[in-house]
Amino acid sequence: MRTPRRIPVILALGAVVGATCLAPAAAAAPADDYYQAALGKTGAELKTALHGIISTNTKLTYDEVWDGIKAADEDPADPANVILIYSGRSQAKTANGGDPDQWNREHVWAKSHGDFGTATGPGTDLHHLRAEDVSVNAERGNKDFDDGGSPVAEAPDSRTDEDSFEPRDAVKGDVARMVLYMAVRYDGTEGYPDLEPNDSVDNGSAPNIGRLSVLLAWNAQDPPDAAEQHRNQVIYDQFQHNRNPFIDHPEWAASIYG
């Protein structure tokens, strides 16, 4: 396995709540020019270039994902715990499993959307796998993302209805950037499904997830914070050795999908 180059976290963003785009990051690219092949490109050309950059990642097994999540989702205030994405609760790393009050591996891009399951690749990619309470994970199920619904019992800052799920405000942008990462990383090559966001909430087993317009708004409203940047760095340094470009350059979401 190659030794990854450490990339300093970058972000100095201007964002307007409710807007659909972000001001460009202050730095053009990380210091080691990880994104050099993508600079100056927009739209489909940018997406293609980013795919080429991030698709050289080390692939994990589904068992290895446990250790990856424990490191990437670690509670900075208590290294023995992880932060659950939709609930926001801090829970012991050792309390993982299948019981209702334990935490398990949430596929933010629901694994039935494209029917990739837990196979190595999209099913084991840490950039969209997060710690979450077993019951809340089941409540989200394979619903698309959208605004609205009633509070989730064990995650009252998140909401759900019969066909969609709305995460708490603090991670709305995180969810959007994870979904967009998956669409760029898994484009129908290497035997993987061609994942694409759309503006629907009834995608079923199709390789799509929505609602794209809402995800773009969440990306603008909730820019990457220190925790999300740290997570990106941990995955790059310790596990997959690739990055989520929408965390480093959230303005690229509008360039590709706006």
Short mmCIF file of C-alpha atoms in Angstrom, two decimals:
data_model
loop_
_atom_site.label_atom_id
_atom_site.label_comp_id
_atom_site.label_asym_id
_atom_site.label_seq_id
_atom_site.Cartn_x
_atom_site.Cartn_y
_atom_site.Cartn_z
CA MET A 1 0.00 0.00 0.00
CA ARG A 2 1.39 3.37 -0.93
CA THR A 3 2.07 5.93 1.75
CA PRO A 4 -0.43 8.78 1.29
CA ARG A 5 0.68 12.36 1.05
CA ARG A 6 -0.82 14.40 3.81
CA ILE A 7 -3.02 17.17 2.54
CA PRO A 8 -3.68 20.20 4.70
CA VAL A 9 -7.36 20.82 5.22
CA ILE A 10 -8.54 23.86 3.33
CA LEU A 11 -11.66 25.94 3.58
CA ALA A 12 -12.32 29.59 3.88
CA LEU A 13 -15.79 29.87 2.42
CA GLY A 14 -18.42 32.51 2.13
CA ALA A 15 -21.93 31.09 2.18
CA VAL A 16 -25.38 32.60 2.15
CA VAL A 17 -28.09 30.66 3.93
CA GLY A 18 -30.66 29.55 1.40
CA ALA A 19 -28.40 30.16 -1.56
CA THR A 20 -27.65 27.47 -4.11
CA CYS A 21 -23.98 28.23 -4.62
CA LEU A 22 -20.91 29.01 -2.58
CA ALA A 23 -18.06 31.42 -2.98
CA PRO A 24 -14.90 29.66 -4.19
CA ALA A 25 -12.50 28.34 -1.60
CA ALA A 26 -9.70 30.73 -0.76
CA ALA A 27 -7.01 28.31 -1.88
CA ALA A 28 -7.07 27.01 -5.46
CA ALA A 29 -6.08 23.49 -4.42
CA PRO A 30 -4.44 21.58 -1.57
CA ALA A 31 -0.71 22.15 -1.31
CA ASP A 32 0.31 18.86 -2.93
CA ASP A 33 -1.93 19.58 -5.98
CA TYR A 34 -4.12 16.53 -5.42
CA TYR A 35 -6.75 18.19 -7.62
CA GLN A 36 -4.38 19.51 -10.26
CA ALA A 37 -6.05 17.58 -13.11
CA ALA A 38 -9.43 19.12 -12.25
CA LEU A 39 -8.47 22.77 -11.90
CA GLY A 40 -10.00 25.11 -14.45
CA LYS A 41 -12.66 22.60 -15.51
CA THR A 42 -16.42 22.87 -15.07
CA GLY A 43 -19.50 20.75 -15.61
CA ALA A 44 -19.09 17.30 -17.11
CA GLU A 45 -15.35 17.80 -17.71
CA LEU A 46 -14.86 18.59 -14.01
CA LYS A 47 -16.85 15.51 -12.99
CA THR A 48 -14.77 13.28 -15.27
CA ALA A 49 -11.52 14.73 -13.96
CA LEU A 50 -12.57 14.28 -10.33
CA HIS A 51 -13.59 10.69 -11.00
CA GLY A 52 -10.11 9.99 -12.30
CA ILE A 53 -8.54 11.51 -9.20
CA ILE A 54 -10.65 9.83 -6.51
CA SER A 55 -11.15 6.39 -8.08
CA THR A 56 -7.65 5.15 -7.26
CA ASN A 57 -8.68 4.53 -3.66
CA THR A 58 -7.85 1.54 -1.48
CA LYS A 59 -10.98 -0.60 -1.11
CA LEU A 60 -12.11 -1.95 2.26
CA THR A 61 -14.05 -5.06 3.19
CA TYR A 62 -17.32 -4.62 5.03
CA ASP A 63 -15.70 -5.87 8.25
CA GLU A 64 -12.89 -3.31 7.90
CA VAL A 65 -15.52 -0.58 7.72
CA TRP A 66 -16.14 -0.92 11.48
CA ASP A 67 -12.62 0.30 12.30
CA GLY A 68 -12.86 3.01 9.66
CA ILE A 69 -16.05 4.44 11.11
CA LYS A 70 -14.70 4.25 14.67
CA ALA A 71 -11.74 6.38 13.59
CA ALA A 72 -13.52 8.75 11.21
CA ASP A 73 -16.61 9.40 13.39
CA GLU A 74 -14.71 9.62 16.68
CA ASP A 75 -16.09 12.11 19.19
CA PRO A 76 -13.35 14.75 19.66
CA ALA A 77 -14.54 15.28 23.23
CA ASP A 78 -14.38 11.55 24.05
CA PRO A 79 -12.10 9.33 21.93
CA ALA A 80 -13.86 6.23 23.27
CA ASN A 81 -17.07 7.29 21.51
CA VAL A 82 -18.42 8.00 18.03
CA ILE A 83 -20.92 10.69 17.04
CA LEU A 84 -24.09 9.31 15.42
CA ILE A 85 -24.86 11.24 12.26
CA TYR A 86 -28.64 11.74 12.42
CA SER A 87 -29.10 11.63 16.20
CA GLY A 88 -26.01 13.65 17.11
CA ARG A 89 -25.57 11.38 20.14
CA SER A 90 -22.14 10.36 21.40
CA GLN A 91 -22.01 6.60 21.94
CA ALA A 92 -19.32 4.12 22.95
CA LYS A 93 -17.37 2.71 20.02
CA THR A 94 -17.81 -0.74 21.57
CA ALA A 95 -21.62 -0.43 21.50
CA ASN A 96 -21.78 -1.40 17.83
CA GLY A 97 -23.91 -4.26 16.55
CA GLY A 98 -27.51 -5.08 15.71
CA ASP A 99 -29.45 -4.46 18.92
CA PRO A 100 -31.94 -1.54 18.81
CA ASP A 101 -29.89 0.68 21.14
CA GLN A 102 -26.53 -0.07 19.54
CA TRP A 103 -25.09 1.71 16.52
CA ASN A 104 -24.41 0.24 13.10
CA ARG A 105 -23.21 1.21 9.63
CA GLU A 106 -25.55 3.62 7.86
CA HIS A 107 -25.25 3.80 4.08
CA VAL A 108 -26.04 7.46 3.38
CA TRP A 109 -26.45 6.54 -0.29
CA ALA A 110 -28.93 3.75 0.47
CA LYS A 111 -27.44 0.48 -0.75
CA SER A 112 -30.68 -0.57 -2.44
CA HIS A 113 -30.46 2.47 -4.75
CA GLY A 114 -28.40 0.68 -7.36
CA ASP A 115 -28.63 -2.66 -5.54
CA PHE A 116 -24.94 -2.77 -4.61
CA GLY A 117 -25.48 -4.15 -1.12
CA THR A 118 -22.38 -4.46 1.05
CA ALA A 119 -20.06 -5.63 -1.71
CA THR A 120 -16.56 -4.12 -1.75
CA GLY A 121 -16.74 -0.77 -3.52
CA PRO A 122 -19.83 1.41 -3.12
CA GLY A 123 -21.08 -0.85 -0.32
CA THR A 124 -17.93 -0.34 1.75
CA ASP A 125 -16.89 3.22 0.88
CA LEU A 126 -16.21 5.15 4.09
CA HIS A 127 -17.00 8.47 2.45
CA HIS A 128 -20.73 7.65 2.79
CA LEU A 129 -20.76 5.14 5.66
CA ARG A 130 -21.58 6.67 9.04
CA ALA A 131 -22.30 5.56 12.59
CA GLU A 132 -26.00 5.66 13.48
CA ASP A 133 -28.38 4.23 16.05
CA VAL A 134 -29.82 0.92 14.81
CA SER A 135 -33.43 2.08 15.22
CA VAL A 136 -32.83 5.41 13.50
CA ASN A 137 -30.99 3.66 10.68
CA ALA A 138 -34.03 1.43 10.22
CA GLU A 139 -36.35 4.45 10.30
CA ARG A 140 -34.37 6.10 7.52
CA GLY A 141 -34.30 2.81 5.59
CA ASN A 142 -33.76 3.54 1.90
CA LYS A 143 -35.71 6.80 1.78
CA ASP A 144 -34.54 9.62 -0.43
CA PHE A 145 -33.61 12.97 1.12
CA ASP A 146 -35.98 15.94 1.22
CA ASP A 147 -37.32 18.60 3.57
CA GLY A 148 -40.30 17.89 5.80
CA GLY A 149 -41.93 15.21 7.89
CA SER A 150 -42.30 14.49 11.59
CA PRO A 151 -39.49 14.28 14.17
CA VAL A 152 -37.74 10.91 14.38
CA ALA A 153 -38.29 9.38 17.82
CA GLU A 154 -34.62 8.82 18.72
CA ALA A 155 -33.31 11.65 16.55
CA PRO A 156 -35.85 14.46 17.07
CA ASP A 157 -33.79 17.04 15.17
CA SER A 158 -34.18 14.86 12.07
CA ARG A 159 -37.52 14.41 10.34
CA THR A 160 -39.16 11.79 8.14
CA ASP A 161 -42.34 10.98 6.25
CA GLU A 162 -43.47 8.07 4.10
CA ASP A 163 -40.99 8.69 1.26
CA SER A 164 -38.18 10.96 2.47
CA PHE A 165 -35.78 11.74 5.30
CA GLU A 166 -34.46 15.12 6.47
CA PRO A 167 -31.28 14.99 8.62
CA ARG A 168 -30.63 17.47 11.39
CA ASP A 169 -29.38 20.91 10.30
CA ALA A 170 -25.80 20.36 11.48
CA VAL A 171 -25.21 17.54 8.97
CA LYS A 172 -27.42 18.50 6.02
CA GLY A 173 -24.39 19.64 4.01
CA ASP A 174 -22.44 16.54 5.05
CA VAL A 175 -25.21 14.33 3.64
CA ALA A 176 -25.33 16.30 0.40
CA ARG A 177 -21.58 16.09 -0.13
CA MET A 178 -21.54 12.35 0.59
CA VAL A 179 -24.26 11.75 -2.01
CA LEU A 180 -22.44 13.84 -4.62
CA TYR A 181 -19.15 12.06 -3.88
CA MET A 182 -20.82 8.71 -4.57
CA ALA A 183 -22.16 9.93 -7.91
CA VAL A 184 -18.71 11.07 -9.03
CA ARG A 185 -16.85 8.03 -7.70
CA TYR A 186 -19.23 5.35 -9.05
CA ASP A 187 -20.02 6.13 -12.68
CA GLY A 188 -20.79 2.75 -14.23
CA THR A 189 -17.15 1.68 -14.69
CA GLU A 190 -15.28 -1.12 -12.85
CA GLY A 191 -18.47 -3.18 -12.82
CA TYR A 192 -20.18 -0.75 -10.42
CA PRO A 193 -23.61 0.85 -11.01
CA ASP A 194 -23.78 4.34 -12.48
CA LEU A 195 -25.01 6.35 -9.49
CA GLU A 196 -26.68 9.71 -10.15
CA PRO A 197 -28.76 12.04 -7.98
CA ASN A 198 -32.07 13.27 -9.40
CA ASP A 199 -34.97 15.39 -8.21
CA SER A 200 -37.28 12.53 -7.22
CA VAL A 201 -38.13 10.85 -3.92
CA ASP A 202 -39.47 7.60 -5.35
CA ASN A 203 -36.33 6.05 -6.79
CA GLY A 204 -36.74 2.56 -5.36
CA SER A 205 -33.92 0.28 -6.52
CA ALA A 206 -32.86 2.52 -9.42
CA PRO A 207 -29.25 3.82 -9.12
CA ASN A 208 -30.56 7.28 -8.23
CA ILE A 209 -31.24 9.27 -5.10
CA GLY A 210 -32.92 12.61 -4.51
CA ARG A 211 -33.91 15.26 -4.10
CA LEU A 212 -31.02 16.94 -5.97
CA SER A 213 -32.33 20.50 -5.68
CA VAL A 214 -32.64 20.09 -1.91
CA LEU A 215 -29.19 18.51 -1.61
CA LEU A 216 -27.64 21.46 -3.47
CA ALA A 217 -29.41 23.86 -1.10
CA TRP A 218 -28.14 21.89 1.92
CA ASN A 219 -24.60 22.01 0.53
CA ALA A 220 -24.85 25.80 0.43
CA GLN A 221 -26.60 26.24 3.77
CA ASP A 222 -24.26 23.98 5.76
CA PRO A 223 -20.64 24.43 4.59
CA PRO A 224 -17.98 21.93 5.69
CA ASP A 225 -16.99 22.35 9.32
CA ALA A 226 -13.87 21.19 11.16
CA ALA A 227 -15.38 17.79 12.00
CA GLU A 228 -16.22 17.04 8.38
CA GLN A 229 -12.81 18.20 7.20
CA HIS A 230 -11.14 16.04 9.84
CA ARG A 231 -13.17 13.02 8.75
CA ASN A 232 -12.09 13.55 5.15
CA GLN A 233 -8.46 13.68 6.28
CA VAL A 234 -8.72 10.52 8.40
CA ILE A 235 -10.16 8.54 5.49
CA TYR A 236 -7.43 9.86 3.21
CA ASP A 237 -4.54 9.29 5.61
CA GLN A 238 -5.50 6.02 7.27
CA PHE A 239 -7.91 4.04 5.12
CA GLN A 240 -8.87 4.75 1.50
CA HIS A 241 -6.27 7.33 0.50
CA ASN A 242 -8.78 9.33 -1.50
CA ARG A 243 -10.78 12.44 -0.66
CA ASN A 244 -14.31 13.75 -1.00
CA PRO A 245 -13.72 16.71 -3.34
CA PHE A 246 -16.96 18.43 -2.32
CA ILE A 247 -15.60 18.85 1.21
CA ASP A 248 -12.42 20.50 -0.08
CA HIS A 249 -14.27 22.45 -2.82
CA PRO A 250 -18.01 22.62 -2.06
CA GLU A 251 -18.45 25.12 -4.91
CA TRP A 252 -17.85 22.26 -7.33
CA ALA A 253 -21.32 20.88 -6.51
CA ALA A 254 -23.01 23.76 -8.30
CA SER A 255 -20.47 23.63 -11.12
CA ILE A 256 -21.32 19.99 -11.87
CA TYR A 257 -24.97 19.76 -10.84
CA GLY A 258 -26.27 23.33 -10.64
#
